Amino acid sequence: MTIRFIALDAMAECPPGMLDRIVGCLDTAAAGIVPRLGLDRVDVVVAPTPARWLIPGWNLNAYAHGIARLTIGVDTMDLDAWTPSWSEQLTTTLAHELHHLRRFRGPGPHDTFGANLLAEGLAQCFQEEVGCPTPNYALAVRGPRLSALAGLARDAWAETRYDHNRWFYGDRSDPAWPWSGGYSLGYELVRRYLATRGMTASEAATLSAKEAWPVLAPILETLAVEQRDLP
């Protein structure tokens, strides 16, 4: 297992010792995450990030840059003031992004809406698999709004030209596109898929959107109906 953690803070934005504590936490967490995915040769960059870029309700953000590198941007607030706890946020985020990185190595680029929806759902289910709580963005959207998104997803599944930001980050000018809609739909869709197939998110790490579609399509139909009348 070759996972390098690289802390960057050229302007000394973080309190003294903060990045050392973060790297120590991530290194410990990686020991329980990486073997499930069979990963090696990964660089994890940790650096301060502006507050406006943080995940809502969290003290960090993260992004997987292809097959070998991911970046975790962290709030410069004292770690002990983070909510949820800093160790929980770091562990669950590392799990989420490493699952993405594993999928970049196969089945490959997420070039369709369906591939991205599947990838996000799998990453969230993997967070649960390694013992982390279900993230807020997985549960943010329920009821009629999720039903509407499930209906739209059926037609958009194979699309390569879709509005990714609208699906996953919402549109403040249009309540039909809530924040985290794509994450919530992906989570519920994949959670049911894995239960149906008797699989874990790590076992399904190389599952392609095309391969999964025959099982996912009726799950989307069910979600569209079930969620319609929920509060």
CSV table of C-alpha atoms in Angstrom, one decimal:
chain,number,residue,atom,x,y,z
A,1,MET,CA,0.0,0.0,0.0
A,2,THR,CA,1.6,3.2,-1.2
A,3,ILE,CA,-0.5,6.2,-0.1
A,4,ARG,CA,1.3,9.5,0.3
A,5,PHE,CA,-0.2,12.4,2.2
A,6,ILE,CA,1.1,15.8,1.1
A,7,ALA,CA,0.2,18.8,3.3
A,8,LEU,CA,0.5,22.2,1.6
A,9,ASP,CA,0.1,25.5,3.4
A,10,ALA,CA,2.4,28.1,1.8
A,11,MET,CA,0.7,31.1,3.5
A,12,ALA,CA,0.4,29.4,7.0
A,13,GLU,CA,-3.4,29.7,7.0
A,14,CYS,CA,-3.9,26.7,9.3
A,15,PRO,CA,-3.2,26.8,13.1
A,16,PRO,CA,0.2,25.3,14.1
A,17,GLY,CA,0.1,21.5,14.1
A,18,MET,CA,-3.3,21.2,12.4
A,19,LEU,CA,-2.2,19.6,9.2
A,20,ASP,CA,0.0,17.2,11.1
A,21,ARG,CA,-3.0,16.0,13.0
A,22,ILE,CA,-5.0,15.8,9.8
A,23,VAL,CA,-2.4,13.7,8.1
A,24,GLY,CA,-2.1,11.4,11.1
A,25,CYS,CA,-5.9,10.8,11.1
A,26,LEU,CA,-6.0,10.2,7.3
A,27,ASP,CA,-3.0,7.7,7.5
A,28,THR,CA,-4.8,5.7,10.2
A,29,ALA,CA,-8.1,5.8,8.3
A,30,ALA,CA,-6.4,4.6,5.1
A,31,ALA,CA,-5.4,1.4,6.7
A,32,GLY,CA,-9.0,0.4,7.1
A,33,ILE,CA,-10.1,1.7,3.7
A,34,VAL,CA,-7.5,1.0,1.1
A,35,PRO,CA,-7.3,-2.8,1.3
A,36,ARG,CA,-11.1,-3.0,0.5
A,37,LEU,CA,-10.4,-1.3,-2.8
A,38,GLY,CA,-7.1,-2.9,-3.7
A,39,LEU,CA,-5.5,0.5,-4.2
A,40,ASP,CA,-1.8,1.6,-4.3
A,41,ARG,CA,0.2,4.5,-5.7
A,42,VAL,CA,-2.1,7.3,-4.6
A,43,ASP,CA,-1.2,10.9,-3.6
A,44,VAL,CA,-3.5,12.7,-1.2
A,45,VAL,CA,-3.0,16.5,-1.1
A,46,VAL,CA,-4.3,18.3,2.0
A,47,ALA,CA,-4.5,22.1,1.9
A,48,PRO,CA,-6.6,25.0,3.4
A,49,THR,CA,-9.6,26.1,1.3
A,50,PRO,CA,-11.9,29.2,1.4
A,51,ALA,CA,-15.0,28.8,3.6
A,52,ARG,CA,-17.3,29.4,0.6
A,53,TRP,CA,-16.0,26.2,-1.1
A,54,LEU,CA,-16.8,23.9,1.9
A,55,ILE,CA,-19.5,21.2,1.6
A,56,PRO,CA,-22.6,22.7,3.3
A,57,GLY,CA,-22.7,21.6,6.9
A,58,TRP,CA,-19.1,20.4,6.8
A,59,ASN,CA,-15.6,21.8,7.3
A,60,LEU,CA,-13.9,20.4,4.2
A,61,ASN,CA,-14.3,19.6,0.5
A,62,ALA,CA,-12.6,17.0,-1.7
A,63,TYR,CA,-12.1,16.0,-5.3
A,64,ALA,CA,-10.6,13.0,-7.1
A,65,HIS,CA,-8.3,13.9,-10.0
A,66,GLY,CA,-8.3,10.8,-12.1
A,67,ILE,CA,-6.5,7.6,-11.3
A,68,ALA,CA,-3.8,8.6,-8.7
A,69,ARG,CA,-4.5,11.8,-6.9
A,70,LEU,CA,-7.1,13.4,-4.7
A,71,THR,CA,-7.3,16.7,-2.9
A,72,ILE,CA,-8.9,17.4,0.4
A,73,GLY,CA,-9.5,21.1,1.1
A,74,VAL,CA,-9.9,21.9,4.8
A,75,ASP,CA,-11.4,24.7,6.9
A,76,THR,CA,-8.8,26.7,8.9
A,77,MET,CA,-11.0,26.6,12.0
A,78,ASP,CA,-9.6,24.8,15.0
A,79,LEU,CA,-10.1,21.1,14.5
A,80,ASP,CA,-11.9,20.6,17.8
A,81,ALA,CA,-14.6,23.0,16.7
A,82,TRP,CA,-15.5,21.0,13.6
A,83,THR,CA,-19.0,19.6,13.4
A,84,PRO,CA,-19.3,16.6,12.8
A,85,SER,CA,-16.0,15.7,14.4
A,86,TRP,CA,-12.9,16.3,12.4
A,87,SER,CA,-11.9,12.6,12.5
A,88,GLU,CA,-15.3,11.6,11.2
A,89,GLN,CA,-15.3,14.1,8.4
A,90,LEU,CA,-11.8,13.2,7.3
A,91,THR,CA,-12.4,9.4,7.4
A,92,THR,CA,-15.7,9.4,5.5
A,93,THR,CA,-14.4,11.9,2.9
A,94,LEU,CA,-11.2,9.8,2.3
A,95,ALA,CA,-13.4,6.7,1.8
A,96,HIS,CA,-15.7,8.6,-0.7
A,97,GLU,CA,-12.9,10.0,-2.8
A,98,LEU,CA,-10.8,6.8,-2.8
A,99,HIS,CA,-13.8,4.9,-4.1
A,100,HIS,CA,-14.0,7.4,-7.0
A,101,LEU,CA,-10.3,7.0,-7.7
A,102,ARG,CA,-10.8,3.3,-7.8
A,103,ARG,CA,-13.5,3.7,-10.4
A,104,PHE,CA,-11.3,6.0,-12.5
A,105,ARG,CA,-9.0,3.0,-12.9
A,106,GLY,CA,-11.9,0.9,-14.2
A,107,PRO,CA,-14.6,1.1,-15.5
A,108,GLY,CA,-13.0,4.4,-16.5
A,109,PRO,CA,-14.2,8.0,-17.0
A,110,HIS,CA,-17.6,9.1,-15.8
A,111,ASP,CA,-18.7,10.4,-19.2
A,112,THR,CA,-22.5,10.0,-18.9
A,113,PHE,CA,-25.1,11.2,-16.3
A,114,GLY,CA,-25.8,7.6,-15.4
A,115,ALA,CA,-22.1,6.8,-14.8
A,116,ASN,CA,-21.8,9.8,-12.5
A,117,LEU,CA,-25.0,9.0,-10.6
A,118,LEU,CA,-23.8,5.5,-10.1
A,119,ALA,CA,-20.4,6.6,-9.0
A,120,GLU,CA,-21.7,9.0,-6.4
A,121,GLY,CA,-24.2,6.4,-5.0
A,122,LEU,CA,-21.4,3.8,-4.7
A,123,ALA,CA,-19.1,6.2,-3.0
A,124,GLN,CA,-21.7,7.1,-0.4
A,125,CYS,CA,-22.6,3.5,0.2
A,126,PHE,CA,-18.9,2.8,0.6
A,127,GLN,CA,-18.7,5.4,3.3
A,128,GLU,CA,-21.3,3.3,5.2
A,129,GLU,CA,-19.4,0.1,4.4
A,130,VAL,CA,-16.3,1.3,6.3
A,131,GLY,CA,-18.4,2.3,9.3
A,132,CYS,CA,-19.0,5.9,8.7
A,133,PRO,CA,-22.5,7.6,9.2
A,134,THR,CA,-24.6,8.2,6.2
A,135,PRO,CA,-23.6,11.7,5.0
A,136,ASN,CA,-26.0,14.6,5.0
A,137,TYR,CA,-26.0,15.0,1.2
A,138,ALA,CA,-27.2,11.4,0.8
A,139,LEU,CA,-30.4,12.2,2.8
A,140,ALA,CA,-30.9,15.8,1.9
A,141,VAL,CA,-33.7,15.2,-0.7
A,142,ARG,CA,-36.7,13.0,-0.2
A,143,GLY,CA,-40.4,12.8,-1.2
A,144,PRO,CA,-41.9,14.5,-4.3
A,145,ARG,CA,-38.6,16.2,-5.2
A,146,LEU,CA,-36.8,12.9,-5.3
A,147,SER,CA,-39.6,11.3,-7.2
A,148,ALA,CA,-39.4,14.0,-9.8
A,149,LEU,CA,-35.6,13.6,-10.1
A,150,ALA,CA,-36.0,9.8,-10.4
A,151,GLY,CA,-38.4,10.4,-13.4
A,152,LEU,CA,-35.9,12.7,-15.1
A,153,ALA,CA,-33.0,10.4,-14.5
A,154,ARG,CA,-34.6,7.6,-16.5
A,155,ASP,CA,-34.4,9.7,-19.7
A,156,ALA,CA,-31.1,11.3,-18.9
A,157,TRP,CA,-29.2,8.1,-18.0
A,158,ALA,CA,-27.1,7.9,-21.1
A,159,GLU,CA,-26.7,11.6,-21.7
A,160,THR,CA,-23.2,13.0,-22.0
A,161,ARG,CA,-24.3,16.6,-22.2
A,162,TYR,CA,-26.2,17.3,-19.0
A,163,ASP,CA,-26.0,20.0,-16.4
A,164,HIS,CA,-23.9,18.3,-13.7
A,165,ASN,CA,-23.9,21.3,-11.3
A,166,ARG,CA,-27.7,21.5,-11.4
A,167,TRP,CA,-28.1,17.8,-10.8
A,168,PHE,CA,-25.7,17.6,-7.9
A,169,TYR,CA,-25.4,21.1,-6.4
A,170,GLY,CA,-28.8,22.4,-7.2
A,171,ASP,CA,-30.1,25.7,-8.7
A,172,ARG,CA,-31.0,28.4,-6.2
A,173,SER,CA,-33.3,30.0,-8.8
A,174,ASP,CA,-35.3,26.8,-9.3
A,175,PRO,CA,-36.7,24.7,-6.4
A,176,ALA,CA,-37.1,21.8,-8.7
A,177,TRP,CA,-33.3,21.4,-8.5
A,178,PRO,CA,-32.5,21.1,-4.8
A,179,TRP,CA,-29.0,21.0,-3.4
A,180,SER,CA,-27.6,17.5,-3.4
A,181,GLY,CA,-30.5,16.0,-5.5
A,182,GLY,CA,-28.1,13.9,-7.5
A,183,TYR,CA,-26.3,12.7,-4.4
A,184,SER,CA,-29.5,11.7,-2.7
A,185,LEU,CA,-30.9,10.0,-5.7
A,186,GLY,CA,-27.6,8.2,-6.4
A,187,TYR,CA,-27.5,7.0,-2.8
A,188,GLU,CA,-31.0,5.6,-2.7
A,189,LEU,CA,-30.7,4.0,-6.1
A,190,VAL,CA,-27.4,2.3,-5.3
A,191,ARG,CA,-28.4,1.3,-1.8
A,192,ARG,CA,-31.3,-0.6,-3.3
A,193,TYR,CA,-29.2,-2.0,-6.1
A,194,LEU,CA,-26.6,-3.5,-3.7
A,195,ALA,CA,-29.3,-5.0,-1.5
A,196,THR,CA,-31.0,-6.6,-4.5
A,197,ARG,CA,-27.7,-8.0,-5.7
A,198,GLY,CA,-26.3,-9.0,-2.3
A,199,MET,CA,-23.2,-6.9,-3.0
A,200,THR,CA,-21.1,-4.3,-1.2
A,201,ALA,CA,-19.9,-1.0,-2.6
A,202,SER,CA,-16.3,-2.2,-2.7
A,203,GLU,CA,-17.4,-5.4,-4.6
A,204,ALA,CA,-19.2,-3.2,-7.1
A,205,ALA,CA,-16.4,-0.7,-7.5
A,206,THR,CA,-15.8,-1.7,-11.2
A,207,LEU,CA,-19.5,-1.8,-12.1
A,208,SER,CA,-20.3,0.1,-15.2
A,209,ALA,CA,-23.5,2.1,-15.7
A,210,LYS,CA,-24.4,0.1,-18.8
A,211,GLU,CA,-24.0,-3.2,-16.9
A,212,ALA,CA,-26.1,-2.0,-14.0
A,213,TRP,CA,-28.9,-0.4,-16.0
A,214,PRO,CA,-31.2,-3.5,-16.4
A,215,VAL,CA,-31.4,-3.7,-12.6
A,216,LEU,CA,-31.3,0.1,-11.9
A,217,ALA,CA,-34.1,1.0,-14.4
A,218,PRO,CA,-36.9,-0.7,-12.4
A,219,ILE,CA,-35.5,0.7,-9.2
A,220,LEU,CA,-35.8,4.2,-10.6
A,221,GLU,CA,-39.4,3.4,-11.6
A,222,THR,CA,-40.2,2.3,-8.1
A,223,LEU,CA,-38.5,5.3,-6.5
A,224,ALA,CA,-40.5,7.7,-8.7
A,225,VAL,CA,-43.8,6.1,-7.5
A,226,GLU,CA,-42.8,5.5,-3.8
A,227,GLN,CA,-41.4,8.9,-3.1
A,228,ARG,CA,-44.3,10.8,-4.8
A,229,ASP,CA,-46.6,10.9,-1.9
A,230,LEU,CA,-44.1,11.1,1.0
A,231,PRO,CA,-44.0,14.4,3.0
